[in-house]
Amino acid sequence: MSPIAIRPATEDDADSILAIYTPIVEQTAISFEDLPPTLEEMKCRILDYSATHAFVVAERKGMLLGYAYGSRHRERSAYRTSADVTAYVAESTRRAGVGRAMYVELLAQLKRKGFHAAFGGIALPNQASIALHESVGFTPVGVYREVGFKLGRWHDVGWWQRILT
């Protein structure tokens, strides 16, 4: 099997990113968005998160396997060196090391940019996401109970943290 390449995301990746993300939004509580972003919205996210944090994709033989990015943790200025991170992997390539490979590169980029801490919010239950985060050094910090309502029910979100510096 050919290796997985991790590279910076570009606007040209927006279609492939949406192909991964749309079913997650529409069919699961993994994402708390109710509607998938438009192509233009996704292009803006790629540009915005790349400029301030980092946005990477994983590909093999030109096929996009997943994406991960960092974004602002909170609005207040004291949070400026903290980042929220997230990763999404195409259903056909889950549990094959794609998420881990993306996170290793994403976290390294965030550290180089001066970020001190990374946080991952995981809609519970989601053992695969917990395992991914813990495999790259995240530790649990707490749970927001019934913080999101989607697909007709309340969902808890667990939070994991990794110090980068």
mmCIF file of C-alpha atoms in Angstrom:
data_model
loop_
_atom_site.group_PDB
_atom_site.id
_atom_site.type_symbol
_atom_site.label_atom_id
_atom_site.label_comp_id
_atom_site.label_asym_id
_atom_site.label_seq_id
_atom_site.Cartn_x
_atom_site.Cartn_y
_atom_site.Cartn_z
ATOM 1 C CA MET A 1 0.000 0.000 0.000
ATOM 2 C CA SER A 2 1.311 3.440 -0.862
ATOM 3 C CA PRO A 3 2.084 5.871 1.966
ATOM 4 C CA ILE A 4 -0.234 8.549 3.275
ATOM 5 C CA ALA A 5 0.875 12.088 2.402
ATOM 6 C CA ILE A 6 -0.027 14.928 4.746
ATOM 7 C CA ARG A 7 -0.001 18.391 3.182
ATOM 8 C CA PRO A 8 -1.562 21.818 3.678
ATOM 9 C CA ALA A 9 -5.166 22.073 2.498
ATOM 10 C CA THR A 10 -5.989 24.338 -0.429
ATOM 11 C CA GLU A 11 -9.232 25.751 -1.763
ATOM 12 C CA ASP A 12 -9.101 23.051 -4.445
ATOM 13 C CA ASP A 13 -9.669 20.451 -1.707
ATOM 14 C CA ALA A 14 -13.034 21.900 -0.692
ATOM 15 C CA ASP A 15 -15.119 19.500 -2.818
ATOM 16 C CA SER A 16 -13.356 16.425 -1.435
ATOM 17 C CA ILE A 17 -13.526 17.767 2.107
ATOM 18 C CA LEU A 18 -17.262 18.301 1.735
ATOM 19 C CA ALA A 19 -17.661 14.737 0.429
ATOM 20 C CA ILE A 20 -16.181 13.522 3.733
ATOM 21 C CA TYR A 21 -17.939 16.034 5.971
ATOM 22 C CA THR A 22 -21.482 16.177 4.525
ATOM 23 C CA PRO A 23 -22.589 12.686 5.636
ATOM 24 C CA ILE A 24 -21.122 13.335 9.088
ATOM 25 C CA VAL A 25 -23.210 16.502 9.414
ATOM 26 C CA GLU A 26 -26.365 14.987 7.961
ATOM 27 C CA GLN A 27 -26.317 11.556 9.614
ATOM 28 C CA THR A 28 -24.429 11.827 12.915
ATOM 29 C CA ALA A 29 -23.931 13.938 16.016
ATOM 30 C CA ILE A 30 -20.152 13.905 15.520
ATOM 31 C CA SER A 31 -20.526 17.436 14.164
ATOM 32 C CA PHE A 32 -23.009 19.789 15.776
ATOM 33 C CA GLU A 33 -23.689 21.613 12.514
ATOM 34 C CA ASP A 34 -27.232 21.018 11.280
ATOM 35 C CA LEU A 35 -26.477 21.772 7.632
ATOM 36 C CA PRO A 36 -23.256 21.149 5.721
ATOM 37 C CA PRO A 37 -21.400 24.291 4.684
ATOM 38 C CA THR A 38 -21.566 25.391 1.077
ATOM 39 C CA LEU A 39 -18.564 25.008 -1.191
ATOM 40 C CA GLU A 40 -17.777 28.707 -0.756
ATOM 41 C CA GLU A 41 -18.070 28.467 3.026
ATOM 42 C CA MET A 42 -15.655 25.518 3.073
ATOM 43 C CA LYS A 43 -13.175 27.392 0.896
ATOM 44 C CA CYS A 44 -13.335 30.292 3.361
ATOM 45 C CA ARG A 45 -12.751 27.953 6.297
ATOM 46 C CA ILE A 46 -9.701 26.486 4.601
ATOM 47 C CA LEU A 47 -8.249 29.947 3.985
ATOM 48 C CA ASP A 48 -9.172 31.343 7.409
ATOM 49 C CA TYR A 49 -7.948 28.407 9.519
ATOM 50 C CA SER A 50 -4.786 28.042 7.415
ATOM 51 C CA ALA A 51 -3.952 31.708 7.961
ATOM 52 C CA THR A 52 -4.421 31.744 11.724
ATOM 53 C CA HIS A 53 -3.806 28.136 12.771
ATOM 54 C CA ALA A 54 -3.314 25.188 10.378
ATOM 55 C CA PHE A 55 -5.411 23.049 8.036
ATOM 56 C CA VAL A 56 -4.045 19.788 6.641
ATOM 57 C CA VAL A 57 -5.297 16.970 4.443
ATOM 58 C CA ALA A 58 -4.252 13.352 4.082
ATOM 59 C CA GLU A 59 -4.112 11.794 0.664
ATOM 60 C CA ARG A 60 -2.983 8.633 -1.034
ATOM 61 C CA LYS A 61 -2.502 8.466 -4.801
ATOM 62 C CA GLY A 62 -4.348 11.771 -5.224
ATOM 63 C CA MET A 63 -7.400 10.649 -3.223
ATOM 64 C CA LEU A 64 -8.307 12.701 -0.158
ATOM 65 C CA LEU A 65 -8.614 10.452 2.908
ATOM 66 C CA GLY A 66 -9.275 13.035 5.601
ATOM 67 C CA TYR A 67 -8.625 16.506 6.936
ATOM 68 C CA ALA A 68 -7.758 18.156 10.227
ATOM 69 C CA TYR A 69 -7.503 21.740 11.370
ATOM 70 C CA GLY A 70 -6.940 24.026 14.287
ATOM 71 C CA SER A 71 -9.142 27.002 15.069
ATOM 72 C CA ARG A 72 -9.708 29.613 17.759
ATOM 73 C CA HIS A 73 -10.513 28.112 21.149
ATOM 74 C CA ARG A 74 -12.399 31.076 22.586
ATOM 75 C CA GLU A 75 -12.813 34.776 21.831
ATOM 76 C CA ARG A 76 -11.093 36.446 24.802
ATOM 77 C CA SER A 77 -7.464 37.469 24.206
ATOM 78 C CA ALA A 78 -6.030 35.378 27.047
ATOM 79 C CA TYR A 79 -7.012 32.278 25.019
ATOM 80 C CA ARG A 80 -4.943 33.354 21.985
ATOM 81 C CA THR A 81 -2.358 30.565 22.401
ATOM 82 C CA SER A 82 -4.973 27.831 22.764
ATOM 83 C CA ALA A 83 -6.503 26.071 19.769
ATOM 84 C CA ASP A 84 -9.412 23.745 19.172
ATOM 85 C CA VAL A 85 -8.545 20.869 16.866
ATOM 86 C CA THR A 86 -10.638 18.458 14.889
ATOM 87 C CA ALA A 87 -10.094 15.682 12.391
ATOM 88 C CA TYR A 88 -12.423 13.906 9.995
ATOM 89 C CA VAL A 89 -11.559 10.763 8.066
ATOM 90 C CA ALA A 90 -13.401 9.288 5.087
ATOM 91 C CA GLU A 91 -15.537 6.361 6.216
ATOM 92 C CA SER A 92 -13.719 3.940 3.912
ATOM 93 C CA THR A 93 -10.333 4.653 5.518
ATOM 94 C CA ARG A 94 -11.133 4.916 9.212
ATOM 95 C CA ARG A 95 -8.973 3.039 11.733
ATOM 96 C CA ALA A 96 -6.034 2.946 9.315
ATOM 97 C CA GLY A 97 -3.817 5.579 10.955
ATOM 98 C CA VAL A 98 -5.023 8.504 8.835
ATOM 99 C CA GLY A 99 -6.345 10.549 11.756
ATOM 100 C CA ARG A 100 -3.203 9.972 13.787
ATOM 101 C CA ALA A 101 -0.920 10.957 10.898
ATOM 102 C CA MET A 102 -2.881 14.177 10.354
ATOM 103 C CA TYR A 103 -2.891 15.068 14.048
ATOM 104 C CA VAL A 104 0.865 14.530 14.388
ATOM 105 C CA GLU A 105 1.476 17.057 11.599
ATOM 106 C CA LEU A 106 -1.280 19.449 12.693
ATOM 107 C CA LEU A 107 -0.046 19.583 16.284
ATOM 108 C CA ALA A 108 3.536 20.138 15.118
ATOM 109 C CA GLN A 109 2.404 23.050 12.943
ATOM 110 C CA LEU A 110 0.410 24.594 15.779
ATOM 111 C CA LYS A 111 3.403 24.296 18.098
ATOM 112 C CA ARG A 112 5.665 25.982 15.505
ATOM 113 C CA LYS A 113 3.136 28.815 15.269
ATOM 114 C CA GLY A 114 3.407 29.388 19.012
ATOM 115 C CA PHE A 115 0.260 27.692 20.278
ATOM 116 C CA HIS A 116 0.573 26.385 23.822
ATOM 117 C CA ALA A 117 -2.432 24.068 24.213
ATOM 118 C CA ALA A 118 -4.781 22.134 21.946
ATOM 119 C CA PHE A 119 -8.315 21.053 22.852
ATOM 120 C CA GLY A 120 -10.527 18.444 21.241
ATOM 121 C CA GLY A 121 -14.266 18.281 21.852
ATOM 122 C CA ILE A 122 -15.808 14.865 21.233
ATOM 123 C CA ALA A 123 -19.551 14.206 21.026
ATOM 124 C CA LEU A 124 -20.096 11.198 23.267
ATOM 125 C CA PRO A 125 -20.052 8.290 22.939
ATOM 126 C CA ASN A 126 -17.268 8.052 20.349
ATOM 127 C CA GLN A 127 -14.612 5.545 21.394
ATOM 128 C CA ALA A 128 -12.750 5.834 18.076
ATOM 129 C CA SER A 129 -12.260 9.585 18.497
ATOM 130 C CA ILE A 130 -11.253 9.177 22.133
ATOM 131 C CA ALA A 131 -8.663 6.572 21.118
ATOM 132 C CA LEU A 132 -7.346 8.853 18.361
ATOM 133 C CA HIS A 133 -6.922 11.832 20.684
ATOM 134 C CA GLU A 134 -5.318 9.797 23.439
ATOM 135 C CA SER A 135 -2.936 8.141 20.928
ATOM 136 C CA VAL A 136 -1.375 11.552 20.251
ATOM 137 C CA GLY A 137 -1.119 12.618 23.878
ATOM 138 C CA PHE A 138 -4.456 14.226 24.734
ATOM 139 C CA THR A 139 -5.841 13.694 28.232
ATOM 140 C CA PRO A 140 -9.460 14.086 29.351
ATOM 141 C CA VAL A 141 -10.409 17.269 31.186
ATOM 142 C CA GLY A 142 -14.181 17.072 31.560
ATOM 143 C CA VAL A 143 -17.616 16.642 30.063
ATOM 144 C CA TYR A 144 -20.246 19.190 29.126
ATOM 145 C CA ARG A 145 -23.528 17.375 29.820
ATOM 146 C CA GLU A 146 -26.396 17.737 27.338
ATOM 147 C CA VAL A 147 -24.692 20.652 25.608
ATOM 148 C CA GLY A 148 -25.914 19.906 22.080
ATOM 149 C CA PHE A 149 -29.314 18.920 20.710
ATOM 150 C CA LYS A 150 -29.217 17.106 17.383
ATOM 151 C CA LEU A 151 -31.075 14.253 15.716
ATOM 152 C CA GLY A 152 -33.859 14.455 18.288
ATOM 153 C CA ARG A 153 -31.800 14.073 21.436
ATOM 154 C CA TRP A 154 -29.293 15.707 23.782
ATOM 155 C CA HIS A 155 -25.584 14.957 23.444
ATOM 156 C CA ASP A 156 -22.709 15.275 25.887
ATOM 157 C CA VAL A 157 -19.319 16.559 24.735
ATOM 158 C CA GLY A 158 -16.117 15.369 26.348
ATOM 159 C CA TRP A 159 -13.065 17.609 26.249
ATOM 160 C CA TRP A 160 -9.474 16.470 25.865
ATOM 161 C CA GLN A 161 -6.353 18.634 26.125
ATOM 162 C CA ARG A 162 -2.730 18.423 25.061
ATOM 163 C CA ILE A 163 -0.025 20.879 26.064
ATOM 164 C CA LEU A 164 2.114 21.607 22.987
ATOM 165 C CA THR A 165 5.067 23.531 24.428
#
